[in-house]
């Protein structure tokens, strides 16, 4: 049975729910081809255009104190009606916030507010060990080969440093050893601080008892940069069919396997569109990842097809990038301790669009198999029909 990995920190203000219309009815959110979500017929006073303005250069909202991810505002701005477009940035942000707030029921907003307060409380009290990892210093964090590939930003440059040992699973060297060590000691330092101050922390997800959420103790800004500048360029190329080009929120955590820690991880799918899993190291044996094919919600428990079986052994500093819907698990860590950074990247636009689709042959292995089977049956039927006609005309 597969578990759906879920988490108490779900989305940084995703457009996950359908829009609440002013008259109390649910209004469907309309989506256009480029994966931006707009709310239709909400209220005559707050309207968005169905398709984005290609020629408009939107503002940057990163320095405003907003309830939602600033990228969502930049995307939505292309959908603003003309009379709003020329207003000040603050007024535009206010207008868009009013639309976005309809997507999030009161309970979700309360949860987001609580999470914000929880994070602020930790950040105010927790004394960091390595201040330098809290801002992005790419030349100190990443392997030179990885940096070169990102700088070139082409499919060819990515493929030159990545292997694809199994369909949809990409592996590559990513982090410098000294950054891995600093991150591990920072997490360790945080864990000790939690223990000493009796601070109650939330664990990363429903399946791991050990591990720390990096976003919670101040690494959120650094991880935002990791997603926007380093993961999204790759995901846009290799995971466009699962929302890779519209990633707009993330959940980053470190998990530890081994003695006195989580031992193994059952078969599951992640609450993510794209997952980055980096081994931070230390000495261990065992703990292989096993992959068993990508599935949509409906087909998550269907059989694995022969070409979908793949096992991967972790290498410190090396990363695995895969679709969050790729069914996977971790074998027991036999000796030592294995520490991994798991980075879930999510796309609220993709999640919204997915609700209006029935099948996903472009990425779900089972939808693809069923579609091929239907095509095979229909071709066979056509051939039979033609044969019958030929025999008839011959007689």
Coordinates of C-alpha atoms in Angstrom, one line a residue:
X1 CA 0.0 0.0 0.0
X2 CA 1.3 3.5 -0.8
X3 CA 1.2 6.3 1.7
X4 CA 0.7 9.8 0.5
X5 CA 3.4 11.8 2.1
X6 CA 1.7 14.7 3.6
X7 CA 2.7 17.5 5.8
X8 CA 1.5 19.9 8.3
X9 CA 3.2 22.8 6.5
X10 CA 1.4 22.3 3.3
X11 CA 1.6 25.2 0.8
X12 CA 3.0 28.7 1.1
X13 CA -0.3 30.0 0.1
X14 CA -1.1 27.8 -2.9
X15 CA -4.0 28.2 -5.1
X16 CA -5.1 24.8 -4.1
X17 CA -8.7 25.4 -3.4
X18 CA -11.4 26.5 -5.7
X19 CA -12.5 30.1 -5.5
X20 CA -15.3 31.2 -3.3
X21 CA -17.7 33.4 -5.2
X22 CA -19.2 36.5 -3.5
X23 CA -22.7 35.0 -3.6
X24 CA -21.6 31.9 -1.7
X25 CA -21.4 29.7 -4.7
X26 CA -18.2 28.0 -5.7
X27 CA -16.8 29.6 -8.9
X28 CA -14.5 27.4 -10.9
X29 CA -11.0 28.8 -11.4
X30 CA -10.2 29.1 -15.0
X31 CA -6.8 28.2 -16.3
X32 CA -5.1 29.2 -19.5
X33 CA -2.5 27.3 -21.5
X34 CA 0.5 28.7 -19.8
X35 CA -0.4 27.3 -16.4
X36 CA -1.4 30.6 -14.6
X37 CA -4.6 30.4 -12.6
X38 CA -7.2 33.1 -12.7
X39 CA -10.4 33.3 -10.9
X40 CA -13.5 33.6 -13.1
X41 CA -16.8 35.3 -12.4
X42 CA -15.9 36.0 -8.8
X43 CA -17.2 39.4 -8.4
X44 CA -17.5 42.2 -11.0
X45 CA -15.2 44.4 -8.8
X46 CA -12.3 41.9 -8.7
X47 CA -11.8 40.4 -12.1
X48 CA -8.8 38.8 -13.9
X49 CA -8.3 38.4 -17.7
X50 CA -8.6 34.9 -18.9
X51 CA -5.3 35.0 -20.9
X52 CA -2.1 36.8 -19.8
X53 CA -0.7 39.9 -21.5
X54 CA 2.4 38.7 -23.3
X55 CA 3.8 42.2 -23.7
X56 CA 3.5 43.4 -20.1
X57 CA 6.5 43.4 -17.8
X58 CA 5.1 42.8 -14.3
X59 CA 6.5 44.3 -11.0
X60 CA 8.6 42.4 -8.5
X61 CA 6.8 41.9 -5.2
X62 CA 9.6 40.2 -3.2
X63 CA 10.1 43.1 -0.7
X64 CA 6.4 43.5 0.2
X65 CA 5.0 41.9 3.4
X66 CA 2.5 39.6 1.6
X67 CA 0.5 36.6 2.7
X68 CA 1.4 34.7 -0.5
X69 CA 4.5 33.8 -2.5
X70 CA 5.6 37.0 -4.4
X71 CA 5.9 34.9 -7.6
X72 CA 2.2 34.4 -7.6
X73 CA 1.7 38.2 -7.8
X74 CA 4.1 38.5 -10.6
X75 CA 2.3 35.8 -12.6
X76 CA -1.2 37.2 -11.8
X77 CA -0.2 40.7 -12.7
X78 CA -0.3 39.8 -16.4
X79 CA -4.0 39.0 -15.9
X80 CA -5.0 42.3 -14.4
X81 CA -7.6 44.4 -16.1
X82 CA -6.3 47.7 -17.7
X83 CA -7.8 50.0 -15.1
X84 CA -5.8 48.2 -12.4
X85 CA -2.6 47.7 -14.3
X86 CA -1.5 51.4 -14.1
X87 CA -2.1 51.7 -10.4
X88 CA 0.7 51.7 -7.8
X89 CA 2.4 48.4 -6.9
X90 CA 0.8 48.4 -3.4
X91 CA -2.7 48.8 -4.9
X92 CA -2.1 46.1 -7.4
X93 CA -0.9 43.8 -4.6
X94 CA -4.0 44.6 -2.5
X95 CA -6.3 43.9 -5.4
X96 CA -4.6 40.5 -6.2
X97 CA -4.5 39.6 -2.5
X98 CA -8.3 40.0 -2.3
X99 CA -8.7 37.6 -5.1
X100 CA -6.1 35.1 -3.7
X101 CA -7.7 35.2 -0.2
X102 CA -10.9 33.7 -1.7
X103 CA -8.9 30.6 -2.6
X104 CA -7.9 30.0 1.0
X105 CA -10.6 29.3 3.5
X106 CA -10.4 30.9 6.9
X107 CA -8.9 27.7 8.5
X108 CA -6.1 27.7 6.0
X109 CA -5.3 31.3 6.6
X110 CA -5.2 30.7 10.4
X111 CA -2.9 27.8 9.8
X112 CA -0.6 29.9 7.6
X113 CA -0.6 32.7 10.3
X114 CA 0.3 30.1 13.0
X115 CA 3.1 28.7 10.9
X116 CA 4.5 32.2 10.3
X117 CA 4.4 33.0 14.1
X118 CA 6.0 29.6 14.8
X119 CA 8.8 30.3 12.4
X120 CA 9.3 33.8 13.7
X121 CA 9.5 32.6 17.3
X122 CA 12.2 30.0 16.4
X123 CA 14.2 32.6 14.3
X124 CA 14.1 35.1 17.2
X125 CA 15.4 32.6 19.7
X126 CA 17.6 30.2 17.8
X127 CA 21.3 31.2 17.6
X128 CA 22.7 29.9 14.3
X129 CA 26.0 28.0 14.2
X130 CA 27.1 28.7 10.6
X131 CA 25.6 32.1 9.6
X132 CA 27.1 31.8 6.2
X133 CA 24.7 29.0 5.0
X134 CA 21.7 31.3 5.6
X135 CA 22.3 33.3 2.5
X136 CA 23.0 31.8 -0.9
X137 CA 26.8 31.6 -1.8
X138 CA 26.6 29.4 -4.8
X139 CA 30.3 29.1 -5.4
X140 CA 30.8 27.8 -1.9
X141 CA 27.8 25.5 -1.8
X142 CA 27.7 23.8 -5.2
X143 CA 30.0 21.5 -7.2
X144 CA 31.7 23.5 -10.0
X145 CA 30.3 21.1 -12.7
X146 CA 26.8 21.8 -11.4
X147 CA 27.3 25.5 -11.4
X148 CA 28.6 25.5 -15.0
X149 CA 25.6 23.6 -16.2
X150 CA 23.2 26.0 -14.5
X151 CA 25.1 29.0 -15.8
X152 CA 24.8 27.7 -19.4
X153 CA 21.1 26.9 -18.7
X154 CA 20.5 24.6 -21.7
X155 CA 19.2 21.0 -21.8
X156 CA 22.6 20.0 -23.3
X157 CA 24.5 21.5 -20.4
X158 CA 22.2 19.9 -17.8
X159 CA 22.6 16.5 -19.5
X160 CA 26.3 16.9 -19.6
X161 CA 26.4 16.7 -15.8
X162 CA 23.4 14.4 -15.2
X163 CA 22.7 10.8 -15.7
X164 CA 19.2 9.4 -16.3
X165 CA 19.7 5.8 -15.2
X166 CA 15.9 5.2 -15.3
X167 CA 13.1 7.2 -17.0
X168 CA 12.4 10.4 -15.1
X169 CA 15.2 9.9 -12.5
X170 CA 18.1 12.2 -12.8
X171 CA 21.3 11.9 -10.7
X172 CA 24.3 14.3 -10.5
X173 CA 27.0 15.7 -8.3
X174 CA 25.6 18.8 -6.6
X175 CA 27.1 19.9 -3.3
X176 CA 30.6 20.6 -2.0
X177 CA 31.6 18.3 0.9
X178 CA 32.3 21.3 3.2
X179 CA 28.8 22.7 2.7
X180 CA 27.3 19.2 3.4
X181 CA 29.2 19.1 6.7
X182 CA 28.1 22.6 7.7
X183 CA 24.5 21.8 7.0
X184 CA 24.7 18.6 8.9
X185 CA 26.3 20.3 11.9
X186 CA 23.7 23.2 11.7
X187 CA 20.8 20.7 11.9
X188 CA 22.6 18.9 14.7
X189 CA 23.1 22.2 16.6
X190 CA 19.4 23.0 16.0
X191 CA 18.3 19.6 17.3
X192 CA 20.4 20.1 20.5
X193 CA 19.0 23.6 21.0
X194 CA 15.5 22.2 20.7
X195 CA 16.3 19.5 23.2
X196 CA 17.9 22.0 25.7
X197 CA 15.3 24.7 25.5
X198 CA 12.4 22.1 25.3
X199 CA 11.1 24.0 22.3
X200 CA 8.3 22.0 20.6
X201 CA 9.1 21.5 17.0
X202 CA 7.1 20.0 14.2
X203 CA 8.6 17.0 12.4
X204 CA 9.0 17.1 8.6
X205 CA 6.1 14.9 7.5
X206 CA 3.8 12.2 8.4
X207 CA 6.4 9.5 7.9
X208 CA 9.6 10.6 9.6
X209 CA 10.0 10.9 13.3
X210 CA 13.5 12.4 13.1
X211 CA 14.6 15.3 11.1
X212 CA 14.2 19.1 11.0
X213 CA 12.3 21.4 8.7
X214 CA 14.9 23.8 7.3
X215 CA 12.4 26.5 6.5
X216 CA 11.4 26.7 10.1
X217 CA 14.7 27.9 11.5
X218 CA 15.7 30.6 9.1
X219 CA 16.8 28.8 5.9
X220 CA 13.6 29.7 4.0
X221 CA 15.2 32.6 2.0
X222 CA 18.2 30.5 1.0
X223 CA 15.9 27.6 -0.1
X224 CA 13.7 30.0 -2.1
X225 CA 16.8 30.9 -4.1
X226 CA 17.7 27.2 -4.4
X227 CA 14.3 26.5 -6.0
X228 CA 14.1 29.6 -8.2
X229 CA 17.6 29.8 -9.5
X230 CA 18.8 26.3 -9.5
X231 CA 15.9 23.8 -9.5
X232 CA 13.3 25.5 -11.6
X233 CA 15.6 25.9 -14.6
X234 CA 16.2 22.1 -14.6
X235 CA 12.6 21.2 -13.8
X236 CA 11.4 23.4 -16.6
X237 CA 13.3 21.2 -19.0
X238 CA 12.8 17.7 -17.5
X239 CA 9.5 18.0 -15.6
X240 CA 7.4 20.5 -17.6
X241 CA 4.5 18.0 -17.8
X242 CA 4.1 17.9 -14.0
X243 CA 4.3 21.6 -13.3
X244 CA 8.1 21.9 -13.4
X245 CA 8.1 25.4 -15.0
X246 CA 5.7 26.9 -12.5
X247 CA 7.2 25.7 -9.2
X248 CA 6.2 28.4 -6.6
X249 CA 6.6 26.9 -3.1
X250 CA 8.7 24.4 -1.3
X251 CA 9.3 22.4 1.8
X252 CA 12.8 21.5 2.7
X253 CA 13.8 19.1 5.5
X254 CA 16.7 16.9 6.6
X255 CA 16.0 13.3 7.5
X256 CA 18.3 10.9 9.3
X257 CA 18.4 7.1 9.0
X258 CA 20.3 4.6 11.0
X259 CA 21.0 3.7 14.6
X260 CA 18.4 5.3 17.0
X261 CA 16.8 7.1 14.0
X262 CA 14.3 6.3 11.3
X263 CA 15.4 2.9 9.9
X264 CA 13.6 2.8 6.6
X265 CA 10.9 4.5 4.7
X266 CA 7.9 2.6 3.3
X267 CA 6.7 2.9 -0.3
X268 CA 5.1 6.3 -0.9
X269 CA 4.6 9.3 -3.2
X270 CA 5.6 12.8 -2.1
X271 CA 3.4 15.9 -1.6
X272 CA 5.4 17.6 -4.3
X273 CA 5.5 18.1 -8.1
X274 CA 9.3 17.7 -8.2
X275 CA 11.5 16.2 -5.4
X276 CA 15.3 16.8 -4.9
X277 CA 17.0 14.3 -2.6
X278 CA 20.6 15.0 -1.7
X279 CA 22.8 12.8 0.4
X280 CA 24.6 14.9 2.9
X281 CA 26.6 11.9 4.0
X282 CA 28.4 10.5 6.9
X283 CA 29.4 6.8 6.9
X284 CA 26.6 4.3 6.2
X285 CA 25.8 1.2 4.3
X286 CA 22.4 0.2 2.9
X287 CA 19.6 2.7 2.6
X288 CA 19.1 2.4 -1.2
X289 CA 16.3 4.2 -2.8
X290 CA 13.9 2.0 -4.8
X291 CA 11.7 3.5 -7.6
X292 CA 8.6 1.9 -9.0
X293 CA 7.1 4.1 -11.7
X294 CA 5.2 7.4 -11.8
X295 CA 1.4 7.3 -11.0
X296 CA -1.5 9.7 -10.8
X297 CA -3.7 9.7 -7.6
X298 CA -6.1 7.2 -9.1
X299 CA -3.5 4.7 -10.1
X300 CA -1.1 4.9 -7.2
X301 CA -1.7 1.3 -6.2
X302 CA -1.5 -0.3 -9.6
X303 CA 1.2 -2.9 -10.6
X304 CA 4.7 -1.9 -11.5
X305 CA 5.7 -2.5 -15.1
X306 CA 9.0 -4.2 -16.0
X307 CA 10.8 -1.1 -17.2
X308 CA 9.8 0.9 -14.0
X309 CA 12.0 -1.0 -11.5
X310 CA 15.1 1.0 -10.4
X311 CA 17.3 1.0 -7.4
X312 CA 19.7 3.7 -6.5
X313 CA 22.5 3.8 -3.9
X314 CA 23.3 7.2 -2.3
X315 CA 26.6 9.0 -2.8
X316 CA 27.4 11.9 -0.4
X317 CA 27.2 15.3 -2.2
X318 CA 25.2 13.7 -5.0
X319 CA 21.5 14.5 -5.8
X320 CA 18.5 12.6 -7.2
X321 CA 15.8 14.6 -8.9
X322 CA 12.5 12.9 -9.6
X323 CA 8.8 13.6 -9.9
X324 CA 7.0 13.7 -6.5
X325 CA 4.5 11.2 -8.0
X326 CA 7.3 8.7 -8.6
X327 CA 6.6 5.8 -6.2
X328 CA 9.6 5.2 -4.1
X329 CA 10.9 4.1 -0.7
X330 CA 14.2 3.6 1.2
X331 CA 15.7 0.3 2.2
X332 CA 16.9 -0.1 5.8
X333 CA 20.2 1.6 6.6
X334 CA 22.3 -1.3 7.9
X335 CA 25.1 0.5 9.6
X336 CA 26.2 4.0 10.3
X337 CA 24.0 7.1 9.8
X338 CA 22.7 8.4 6.5
X339 CA 21.6 12.0 6.4
X340 CA 19.6 13.4 3.4
X341 CA 18.3 16.8 2.5
X342 CA 14.8 16.4 0.9
X343 CA 13.5 19.4 -1.0
X344 CA 9.9 19.2 -2.2
X345 CA 9.0 21.7 -4.8
X346 CA 5.4 22.5 -5.6
X347 CA 3.3 24.2 -8.2
X348 CA 0.0 25.7 -7.2
X349 CA -1.0 26.3 -10.8
X350 CA -0.4 22.7 -11.8
X351 CA -2.4 21.5 -8.8
X352 CA -5.3 23.7 -9.8
X353 CA -5.2 22.6 -13.5
X354 CA -5.0 18.9 -12.5
X355 CA -8.5 19.0 -11.0
X356 CA -10.0 19.5 -14.4
X357 CA -8.3 16.6 -16.1
X358 CA -9.3 12.9 -16.1
X359 CA -6.2 11.2 -17.3
X360 CA -2.5 11.9 -17.4
X361 CA -0.8 9.8 -20.1
X362 CA 2.0 12.3 -20.4
X363 CA 3.4 11.4 -17.0
X364 CA 1.4 8.5 -15.3
X365 CA 2.7 5.1 -16.3
X366 CA -0.7 3.4 -15.9
X367 CA -2.7 6.1 -17.8
X368 CA -0.1 5.7 -20.6
X369 CA -0.4 1.9 -20.6
X370 CA -4.2 2.1 -20.7
X371 CA -4.2 4.6 -23.5
X372 CA -1.7 2.4 -25.6
X373 CA -4.0 -0.6 -24.9
X374 CA -7.1 1.3 -26.2
X375 CA -5.2 2.4 -29.3
X376 CA -4.0 -1.2 -29.9
X377 CA -7.6 -2.5 -29.6
X378 CA -9.0 0.1 -31.9
X379 CA -6.3 -0.5 -34.6
X380 CA -7.0 -4.2 -34.4
X381 CA -10.7 -3.6 -34.8
X382 CA -10.1 -1.3 -37.8
X383 CA -7.8 -3.9 -39.5
X384 CA -10.5 -6.6 -39.0
X385 CA -13.1 -4.3 -40.5
X386 CA -11.0 -3.6 -43.5
X387 CA -10.3 -7.4 -43.9
X388 CA -14.0 -8.1 -43.9
X389 CA -14.7 -5.5 -46.5
X390 CA -11.9 -6.9 -48.8
X391 CA -13.3 -10.4 -48.5
X392 CA -16.7 -9.1 -49.2
X393 CA -15.7 -7.2 -52.4
X394 CA -13.6 -10.2 -53.5
X395 CA -16.5 -12.5 -53.3

